[in-house]
C-alpha positions as a Python dict, from the first residue, in 0.01 Angstrom:
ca = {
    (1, 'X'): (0, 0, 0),
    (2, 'X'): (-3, -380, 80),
    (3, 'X'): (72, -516, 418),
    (4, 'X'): (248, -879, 434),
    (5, 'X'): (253, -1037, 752),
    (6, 'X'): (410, -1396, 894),
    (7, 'X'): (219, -1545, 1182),
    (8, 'X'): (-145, -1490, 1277),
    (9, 'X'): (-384, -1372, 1541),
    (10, 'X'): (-301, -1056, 1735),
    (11, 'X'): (-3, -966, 1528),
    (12, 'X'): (-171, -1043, 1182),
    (13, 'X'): (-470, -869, 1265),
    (14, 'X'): (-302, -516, 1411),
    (15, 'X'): (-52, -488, 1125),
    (16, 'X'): (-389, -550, 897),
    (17, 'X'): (-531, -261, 1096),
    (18, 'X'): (-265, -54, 1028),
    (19, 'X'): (-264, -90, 647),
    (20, 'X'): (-433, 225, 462),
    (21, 'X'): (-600, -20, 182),
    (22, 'X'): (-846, -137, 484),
    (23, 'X'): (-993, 198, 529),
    (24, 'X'): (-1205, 61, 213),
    (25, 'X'): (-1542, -36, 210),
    (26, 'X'): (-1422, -353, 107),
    (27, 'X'): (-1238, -361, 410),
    (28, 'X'): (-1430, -605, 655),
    (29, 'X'): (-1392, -851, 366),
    (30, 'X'): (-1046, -836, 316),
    (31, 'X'): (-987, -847, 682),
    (32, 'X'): (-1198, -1205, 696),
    (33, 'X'): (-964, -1338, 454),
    (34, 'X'): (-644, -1227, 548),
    (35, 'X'): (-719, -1415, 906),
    (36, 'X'): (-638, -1769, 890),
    (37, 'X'): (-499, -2026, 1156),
    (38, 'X'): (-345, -2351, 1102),
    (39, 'X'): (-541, -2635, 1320),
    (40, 'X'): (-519, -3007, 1262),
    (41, 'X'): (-820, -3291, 1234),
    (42, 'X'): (-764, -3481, 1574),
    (43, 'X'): (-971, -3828, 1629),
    (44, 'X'): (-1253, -3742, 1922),
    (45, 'X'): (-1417, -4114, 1987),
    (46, 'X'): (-1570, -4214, 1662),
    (47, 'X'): (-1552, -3874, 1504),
    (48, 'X'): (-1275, -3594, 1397),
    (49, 'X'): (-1249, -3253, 1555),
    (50, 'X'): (-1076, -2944, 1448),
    (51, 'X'): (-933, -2703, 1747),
    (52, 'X'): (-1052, -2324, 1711),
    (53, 'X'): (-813, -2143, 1902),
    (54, 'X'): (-1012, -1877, 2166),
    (55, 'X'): (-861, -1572, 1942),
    (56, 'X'): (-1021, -1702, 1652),
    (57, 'X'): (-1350, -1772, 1775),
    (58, 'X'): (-1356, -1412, 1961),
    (59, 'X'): (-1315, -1269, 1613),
    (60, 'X'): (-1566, -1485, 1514),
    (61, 'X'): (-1781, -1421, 1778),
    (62, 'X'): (-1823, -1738, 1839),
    (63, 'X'): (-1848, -1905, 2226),
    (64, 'X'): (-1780, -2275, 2394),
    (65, 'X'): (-2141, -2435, 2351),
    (66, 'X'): (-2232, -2213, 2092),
    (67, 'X'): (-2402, -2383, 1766),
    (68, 'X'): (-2275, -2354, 1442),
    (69, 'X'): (-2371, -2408, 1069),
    (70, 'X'): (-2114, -2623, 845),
    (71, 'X'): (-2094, -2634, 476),
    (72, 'X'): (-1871, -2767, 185),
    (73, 'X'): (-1907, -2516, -95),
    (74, 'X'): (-1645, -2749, -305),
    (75, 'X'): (-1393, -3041, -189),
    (76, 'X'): (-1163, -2895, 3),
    (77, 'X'): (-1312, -2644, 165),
    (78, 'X'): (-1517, -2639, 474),
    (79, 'X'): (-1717, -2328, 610),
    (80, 'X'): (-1790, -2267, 941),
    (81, 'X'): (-2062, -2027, 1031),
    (82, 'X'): (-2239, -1933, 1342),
    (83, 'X'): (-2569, -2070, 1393),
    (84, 'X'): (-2797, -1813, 1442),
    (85, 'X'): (-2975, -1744, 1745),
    (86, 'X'): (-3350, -1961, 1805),
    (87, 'X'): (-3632, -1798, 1647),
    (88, 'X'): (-3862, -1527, 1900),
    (89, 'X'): (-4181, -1410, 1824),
    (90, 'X'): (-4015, -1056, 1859),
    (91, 'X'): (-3707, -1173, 1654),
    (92, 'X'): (-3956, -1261, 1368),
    (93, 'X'): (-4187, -956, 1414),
    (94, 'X'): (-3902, -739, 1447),
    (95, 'X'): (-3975, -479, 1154),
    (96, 'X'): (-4341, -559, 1084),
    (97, 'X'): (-4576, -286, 1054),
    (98, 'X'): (-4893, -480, 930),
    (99, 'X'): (-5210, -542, 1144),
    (100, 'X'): (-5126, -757, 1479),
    (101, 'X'): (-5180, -1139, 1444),
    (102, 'X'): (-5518, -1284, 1561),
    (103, 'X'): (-5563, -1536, 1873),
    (104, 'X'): (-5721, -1867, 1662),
    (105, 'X'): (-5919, -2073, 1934),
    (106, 'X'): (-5760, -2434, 1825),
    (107, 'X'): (-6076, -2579, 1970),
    (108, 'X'): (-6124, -2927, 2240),
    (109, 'X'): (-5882, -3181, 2202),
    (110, 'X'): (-5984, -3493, 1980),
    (111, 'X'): (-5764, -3704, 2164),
    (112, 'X'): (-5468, -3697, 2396),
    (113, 'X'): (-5349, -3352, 2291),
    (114, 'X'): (-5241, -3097, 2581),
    (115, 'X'): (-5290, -2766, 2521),
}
């Protein structure tokens, strides 16, 4: 079964929900694709800006203020991906089950460094 849709947003994305090929585990993949808006490059002082409307970036989970990774896998083509979040100590010790790390003493300062 093959769902064809006009428009976007809302409308694309429930008639995509109701198509039996997305029960797939392919599915979240096919979904991505099949959602695509229509924006246009717009001068913003010395640089160009592209409008995300709010649907989009909700299914994107992406927010105002939010910071973002952008790439150009060929001409042509630009992806946008959501930065991910600062590094935490428990963000990067999230999963490790070695030995704890050990306090090293950095010693006096040599000069004018504050610790």
């Amino acid at each position: 079964m093959s769902t064809e849709v006009t428009g976007g947003g809302t409308q694309c994305y429930n008639a995509l929900l109701q198509d039996a090929t997305l029960s797939s585990p392919q599915a979240p993949d096919t979904l991505a694709v099949m959602l695509m808006y229509n924006s246009t490059v717009k001068k913003l002082g010395n640089s160009a800006a592209v409008i995300l409307p709010k649907e989009l970036r909700s299914t994107a989970g992406m927010e105002i203020g939010d910071a973002v990774d952008i790439d150009v896998p060929r001409p042509g083509v630009i992806t946008i991906t959501a930065h991910e979040r600062p590094w935490t100590l428990e963000g990067l010790m999230k999963g490790y089950d070695g030995p704890a790390p050990e306090f090293i003493d950095p010693g006096r300062a040599a000069s004018k460094e504050l610790w």
